[in-house]
Coordinates of C-alpha atoms in Angstrom, one line a residue:
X1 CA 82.9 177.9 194.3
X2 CA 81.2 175.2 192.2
X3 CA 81.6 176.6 188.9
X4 CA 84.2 176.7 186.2
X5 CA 86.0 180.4 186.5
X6 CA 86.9 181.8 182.8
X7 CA 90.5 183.3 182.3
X8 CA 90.6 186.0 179.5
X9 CA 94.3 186.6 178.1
X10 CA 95.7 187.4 175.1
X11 CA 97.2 185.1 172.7
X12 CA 100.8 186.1 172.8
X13 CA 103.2 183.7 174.0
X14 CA 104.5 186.3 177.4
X15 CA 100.6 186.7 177.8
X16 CA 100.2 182.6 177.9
X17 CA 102.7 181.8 180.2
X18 CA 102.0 184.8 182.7
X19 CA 98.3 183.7 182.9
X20 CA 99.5 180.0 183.5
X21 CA 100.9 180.9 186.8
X22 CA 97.2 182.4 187.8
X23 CA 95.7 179.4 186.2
X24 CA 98.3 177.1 188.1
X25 CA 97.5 179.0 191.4
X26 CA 93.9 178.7 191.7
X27 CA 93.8 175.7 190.4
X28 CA 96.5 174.9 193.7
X29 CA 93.8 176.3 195.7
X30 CA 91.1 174.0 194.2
X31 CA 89.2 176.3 191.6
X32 CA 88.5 175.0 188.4
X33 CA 89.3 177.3 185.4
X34 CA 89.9 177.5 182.1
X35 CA 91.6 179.9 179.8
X36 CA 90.5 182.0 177.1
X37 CA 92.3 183.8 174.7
X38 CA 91.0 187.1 173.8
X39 CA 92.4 189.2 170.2
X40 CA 93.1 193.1 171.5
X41 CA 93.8 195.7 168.5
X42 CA 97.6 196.3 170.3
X43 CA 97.8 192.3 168.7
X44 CA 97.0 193.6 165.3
X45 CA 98.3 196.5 164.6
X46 CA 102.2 196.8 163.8
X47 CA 102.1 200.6 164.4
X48 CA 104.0 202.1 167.6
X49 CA 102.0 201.9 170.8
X50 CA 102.4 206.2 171.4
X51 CA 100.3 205.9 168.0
X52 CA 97.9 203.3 168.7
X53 CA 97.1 204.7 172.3
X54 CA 96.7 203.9 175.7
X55 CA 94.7 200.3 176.7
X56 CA 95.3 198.8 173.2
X57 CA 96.2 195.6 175.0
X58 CA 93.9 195.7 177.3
X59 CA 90.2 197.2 176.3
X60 CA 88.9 194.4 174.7
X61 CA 90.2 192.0 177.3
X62 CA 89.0 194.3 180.1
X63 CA 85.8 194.2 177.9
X64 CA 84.7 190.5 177.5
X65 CA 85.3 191.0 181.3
X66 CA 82.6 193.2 181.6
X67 CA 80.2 191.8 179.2
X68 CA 80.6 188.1 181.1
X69 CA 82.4 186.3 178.1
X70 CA 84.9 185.5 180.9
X71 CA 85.4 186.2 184.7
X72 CA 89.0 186.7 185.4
X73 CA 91.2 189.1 183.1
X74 CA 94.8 189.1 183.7
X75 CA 97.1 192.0 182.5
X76 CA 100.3 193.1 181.9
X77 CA 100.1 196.0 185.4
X78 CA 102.3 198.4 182.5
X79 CA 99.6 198.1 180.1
X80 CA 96.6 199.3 182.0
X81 CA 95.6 202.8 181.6
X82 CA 96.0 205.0 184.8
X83 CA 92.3 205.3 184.6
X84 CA 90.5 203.1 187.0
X85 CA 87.3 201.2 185.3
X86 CA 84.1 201.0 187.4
X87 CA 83.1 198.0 186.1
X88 CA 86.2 195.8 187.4
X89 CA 88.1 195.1 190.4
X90 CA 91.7 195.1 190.3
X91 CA 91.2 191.5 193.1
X92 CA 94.8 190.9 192.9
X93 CA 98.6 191.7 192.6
X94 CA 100.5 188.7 192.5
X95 CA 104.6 188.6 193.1
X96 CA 106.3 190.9 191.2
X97 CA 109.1 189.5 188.9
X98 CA 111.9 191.5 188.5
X99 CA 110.7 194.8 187.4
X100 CA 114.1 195.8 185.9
X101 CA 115.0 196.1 182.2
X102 CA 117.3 193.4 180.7
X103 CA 120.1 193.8 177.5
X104 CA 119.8 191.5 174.7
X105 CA 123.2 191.8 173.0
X106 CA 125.2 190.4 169.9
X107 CA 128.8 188.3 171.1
X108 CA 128.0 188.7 174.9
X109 CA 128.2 192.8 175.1
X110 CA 127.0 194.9 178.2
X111 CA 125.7 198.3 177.6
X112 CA 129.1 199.7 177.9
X113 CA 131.0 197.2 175.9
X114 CA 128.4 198.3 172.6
X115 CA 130.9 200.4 170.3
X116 CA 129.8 203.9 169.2
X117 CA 127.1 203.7 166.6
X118 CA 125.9 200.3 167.6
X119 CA 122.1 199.8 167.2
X120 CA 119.7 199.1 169.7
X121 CA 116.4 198.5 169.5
X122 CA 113.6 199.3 171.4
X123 CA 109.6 200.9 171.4
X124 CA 109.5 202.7 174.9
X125 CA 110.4 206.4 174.7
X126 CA 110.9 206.2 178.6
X127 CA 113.9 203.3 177.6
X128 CA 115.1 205.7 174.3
X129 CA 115.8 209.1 176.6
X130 CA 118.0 207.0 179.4
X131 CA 119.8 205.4 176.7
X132 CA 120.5 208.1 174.9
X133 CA 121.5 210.2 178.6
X134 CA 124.0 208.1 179.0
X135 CA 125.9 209.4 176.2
X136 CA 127.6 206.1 175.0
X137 CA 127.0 207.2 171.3
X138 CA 124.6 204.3 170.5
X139 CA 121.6 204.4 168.0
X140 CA 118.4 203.6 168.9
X141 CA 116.6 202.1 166.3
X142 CA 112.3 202.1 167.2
X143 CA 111.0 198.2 167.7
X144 CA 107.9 196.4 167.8
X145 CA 107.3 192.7 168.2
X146 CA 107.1 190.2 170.5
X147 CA 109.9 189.1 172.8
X148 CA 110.8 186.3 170.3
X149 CA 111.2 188.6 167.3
X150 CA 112.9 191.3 169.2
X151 CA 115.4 188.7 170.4
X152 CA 115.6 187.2 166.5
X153 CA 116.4 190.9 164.9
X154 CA 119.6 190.6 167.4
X155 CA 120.7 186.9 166.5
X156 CA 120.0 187.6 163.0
X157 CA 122.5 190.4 162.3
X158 CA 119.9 193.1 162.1
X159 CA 120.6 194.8 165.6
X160 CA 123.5 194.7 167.8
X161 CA 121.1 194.5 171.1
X162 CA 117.4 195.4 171.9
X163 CA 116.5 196.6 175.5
X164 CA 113.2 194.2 176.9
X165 CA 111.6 194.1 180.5
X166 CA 113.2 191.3 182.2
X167 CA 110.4 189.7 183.5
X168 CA 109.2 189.0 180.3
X169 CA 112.4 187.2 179.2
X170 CA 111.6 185.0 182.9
X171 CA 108.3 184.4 182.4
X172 CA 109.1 182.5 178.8
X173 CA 112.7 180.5 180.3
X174 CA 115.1 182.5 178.0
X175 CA 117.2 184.8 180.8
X176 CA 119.8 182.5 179.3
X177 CA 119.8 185.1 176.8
X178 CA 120.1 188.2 178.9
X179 CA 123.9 189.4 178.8
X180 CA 123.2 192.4 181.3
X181 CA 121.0 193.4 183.5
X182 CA 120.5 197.0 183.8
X183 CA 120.1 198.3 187.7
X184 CA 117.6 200.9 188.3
X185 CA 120.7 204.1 188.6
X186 CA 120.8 203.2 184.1
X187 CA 117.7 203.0 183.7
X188 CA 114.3 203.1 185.9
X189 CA 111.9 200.7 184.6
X190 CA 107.8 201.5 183.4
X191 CA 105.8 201.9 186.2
X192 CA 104.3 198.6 187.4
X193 CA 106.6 197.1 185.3
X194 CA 107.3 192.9 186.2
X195 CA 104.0 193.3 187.7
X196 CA 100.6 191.2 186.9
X197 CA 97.1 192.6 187.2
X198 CA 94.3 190.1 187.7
X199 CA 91.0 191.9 187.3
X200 CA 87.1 190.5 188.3
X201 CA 83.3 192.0 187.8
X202 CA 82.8 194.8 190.9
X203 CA 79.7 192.6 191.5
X204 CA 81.3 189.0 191.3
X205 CA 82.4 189.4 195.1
X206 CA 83.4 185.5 195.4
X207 CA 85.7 185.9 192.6
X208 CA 87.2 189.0 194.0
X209 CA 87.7 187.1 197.5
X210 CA 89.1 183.8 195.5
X211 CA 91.6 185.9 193.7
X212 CA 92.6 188.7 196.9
X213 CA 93.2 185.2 199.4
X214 CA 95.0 183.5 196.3
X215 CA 97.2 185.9 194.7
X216 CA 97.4 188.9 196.1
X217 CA 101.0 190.3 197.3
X218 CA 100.8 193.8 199.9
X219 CA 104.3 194.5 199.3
X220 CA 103.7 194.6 195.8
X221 CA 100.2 196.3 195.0
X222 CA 101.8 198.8 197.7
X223 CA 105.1 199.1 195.1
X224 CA 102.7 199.4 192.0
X225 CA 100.6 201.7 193.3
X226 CA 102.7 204.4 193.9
X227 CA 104.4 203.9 190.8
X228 CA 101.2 204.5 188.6
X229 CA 99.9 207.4 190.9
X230 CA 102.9 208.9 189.8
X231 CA 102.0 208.3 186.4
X232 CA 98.7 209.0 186.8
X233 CA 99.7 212.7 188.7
X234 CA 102.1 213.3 185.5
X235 CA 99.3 212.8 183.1
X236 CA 101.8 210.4 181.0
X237 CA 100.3 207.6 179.7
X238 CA 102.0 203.8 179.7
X239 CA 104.1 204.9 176.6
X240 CA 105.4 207.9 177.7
X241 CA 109.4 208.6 178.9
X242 CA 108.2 208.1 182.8
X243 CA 110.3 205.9 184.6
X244 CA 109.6 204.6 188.7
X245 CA 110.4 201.6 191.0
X246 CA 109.6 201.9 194.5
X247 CA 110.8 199.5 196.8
X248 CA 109.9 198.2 200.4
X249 CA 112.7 198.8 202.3
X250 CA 112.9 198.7 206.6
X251 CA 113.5 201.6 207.9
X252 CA 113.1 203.2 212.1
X253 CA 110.4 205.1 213.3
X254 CA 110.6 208.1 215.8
X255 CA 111.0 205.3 218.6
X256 CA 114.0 203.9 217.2
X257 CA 112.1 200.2 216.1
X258 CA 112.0 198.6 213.0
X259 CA 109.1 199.7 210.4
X260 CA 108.4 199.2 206.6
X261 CA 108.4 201.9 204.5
X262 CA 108.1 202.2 200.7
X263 CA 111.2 204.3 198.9
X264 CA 110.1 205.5 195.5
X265 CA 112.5 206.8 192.7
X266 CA 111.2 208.9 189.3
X267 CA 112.3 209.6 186.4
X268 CA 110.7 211.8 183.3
X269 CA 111.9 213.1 180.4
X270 CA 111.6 216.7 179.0
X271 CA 110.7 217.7 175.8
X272 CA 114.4 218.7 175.3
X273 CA 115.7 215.1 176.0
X274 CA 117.2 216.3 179.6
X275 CA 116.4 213.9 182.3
X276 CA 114.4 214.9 185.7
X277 CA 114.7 212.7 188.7
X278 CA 113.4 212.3 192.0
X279 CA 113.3 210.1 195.3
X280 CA 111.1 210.3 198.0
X281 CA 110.1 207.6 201.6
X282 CA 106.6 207.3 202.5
X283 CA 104.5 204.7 204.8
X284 CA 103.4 201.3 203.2
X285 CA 99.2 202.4 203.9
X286 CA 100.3 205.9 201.6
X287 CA 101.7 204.8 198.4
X288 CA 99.2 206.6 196.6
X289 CA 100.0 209.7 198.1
X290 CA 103.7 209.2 198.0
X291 CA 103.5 208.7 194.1
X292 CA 101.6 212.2 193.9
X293 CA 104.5 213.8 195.9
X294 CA 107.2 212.8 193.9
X295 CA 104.8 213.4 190.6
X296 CA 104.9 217.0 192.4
X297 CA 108.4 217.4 192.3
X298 CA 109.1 216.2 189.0
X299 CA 106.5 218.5 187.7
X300 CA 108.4 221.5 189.9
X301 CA 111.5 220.6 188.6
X302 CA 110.6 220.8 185.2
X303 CA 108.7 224.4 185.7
X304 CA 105.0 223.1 185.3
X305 CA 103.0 223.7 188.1
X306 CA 101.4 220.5 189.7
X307 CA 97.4 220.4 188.7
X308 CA 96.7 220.2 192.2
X309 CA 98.7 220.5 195.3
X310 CA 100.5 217.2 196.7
X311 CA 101.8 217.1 200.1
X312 CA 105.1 215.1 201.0
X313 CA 104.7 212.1 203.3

């Protein structure tokens, strides 16, 4: 490929550095690129993202895509509507980070170690009802911003500890900062979560093929994308209180040897703050399917019928 490839991003600092590593990649792999910064309503609007909708960081990156301003879009995986768009090609999954969320706390505190009344800040629903399922009396206080001034509102005095995807915290060097981790039994992270999406034209077919040979990680598109057919099978968009990891974990088949298999867990809240969950094992080359089972049960356990039958791998 003799030609220089265009990176779209957005202008955030997290949105920077995570389209660095792509740029850092291909350029590994001998590709010439440069990167583009690309202003999305989500960036200017202060509002709460369950107002602002689904695919406000996204639609005018995925956009200048389309229209040929650049050739490469890469994505937070959470921020992509469930919707597939038939002008792109998701080319590539790269490494997942760590797709759990991470505690941000005054003095060193755990979750645990926050006294009763303490605020914590965050903007996911999905983060608000397991925080407040836990019943450790804390108040969570609704938060927008970037990672920087989520982090400051903490330092400053304003908040005793905000609740951020871990990855995030990675991707910018500042896990420094992170004074718990919280494993998946607290609380389930977004769907797709710690992941990157790196989208191309349909029609650009070298691109597609640079990116897939470049970037692309099985283990983790398979992860991902059971995860957001879960979503997708719920009808919750990124802001809603879903929760899901799955994980690829060996397992035996009927012949006793040693096999991959994916292990998905779900989480959803009702609309009287209870908390549903859910775990089910599929095959690797079924995630899909697997993410529509356990959407299944979910929906079962809450008393709405599924909109169409989903069988159980």
């Amino acid at each position: 490929m003799n030609r220089t490839l265009r990176i779209g991003t957005r202008g955030s600092a997290l949105a920077l550095a995570q389209t660095g590593h792509v740029a850092d990649a291909l350029r590994a792999a001998g590709a010439v690129v440069e990167i583009v910064t690309v202003s999305t309503p989500g960036d200017r609007s202060s509002a709460p993202i369950a107002e602002i909708g689904i695919g406000v960081f996204t639609s005018a990156l995925r956009d200048a895509l389309a229209n040929g301003e650049v050739d490469i879009a890469v994505h937070s995986y959470k921020d992509l509507p469930t919707a597939p768009d038939p002008r792109l090609s998701l080319a590539a999954v790269p490494p997942r980070e760590d797709p759990r969320d991470a505690l941000v706390a005054r003095d060193g505190l755990t979750l645990g170690e926050l006294p009763a009344g303490a605020k914590v800040g965050t903007g996911s629903p999905r983060r608000a009802a397991q925080l407040d399922a836990l019943g450790l009396g804390i108040d969570v206080v609704p938060l927008r911003g970037n990672v920087d001034s989520r982090i400051r509102r903490v330092t400053d005095g304003e908040l005793d500890a905000v609740v951020l995807a871990r990855a995030g915290i990675a991707r910018l060097g500042r896990t420094a900062e992170i004074t718990e981790t919280l494993e998946p039994i607290q609380m389930l992270p977004a769907p797709a979560q710690g992941a990157l999406a790196v989208e191309c034209r349909v029609d650009d077919v070298d691109t597609e093929h640079l990116l897939r040979s470049t970037l692309d990680d099985s283990a983790s598109r398979a992860a991902v994308a059971a995860e957001r057919a879960m979503l997708a099978a719920l009808e919750a968009g990124c802001s809603a209180p879903v929760g899901a990891l799955a994980d690829v974990v060996e397992d035996l088949d009927n012949d006793g040897a040693e096999v991959l298999r994916l292990s998905l867990r779900g989480v959803m809240a009702t609309e009287d703050g209870d908390l549903l969950r859910a775990s089910a094992t599929g095959d690797l080359t079924a995630a899909e399917e697997l993410g529509r089972a356990l959407a299944a049960e979910l929906l079962d356990l809450s008393g709405h019928a599924p909109a169409s039958p989903a069988r159980r791998s």
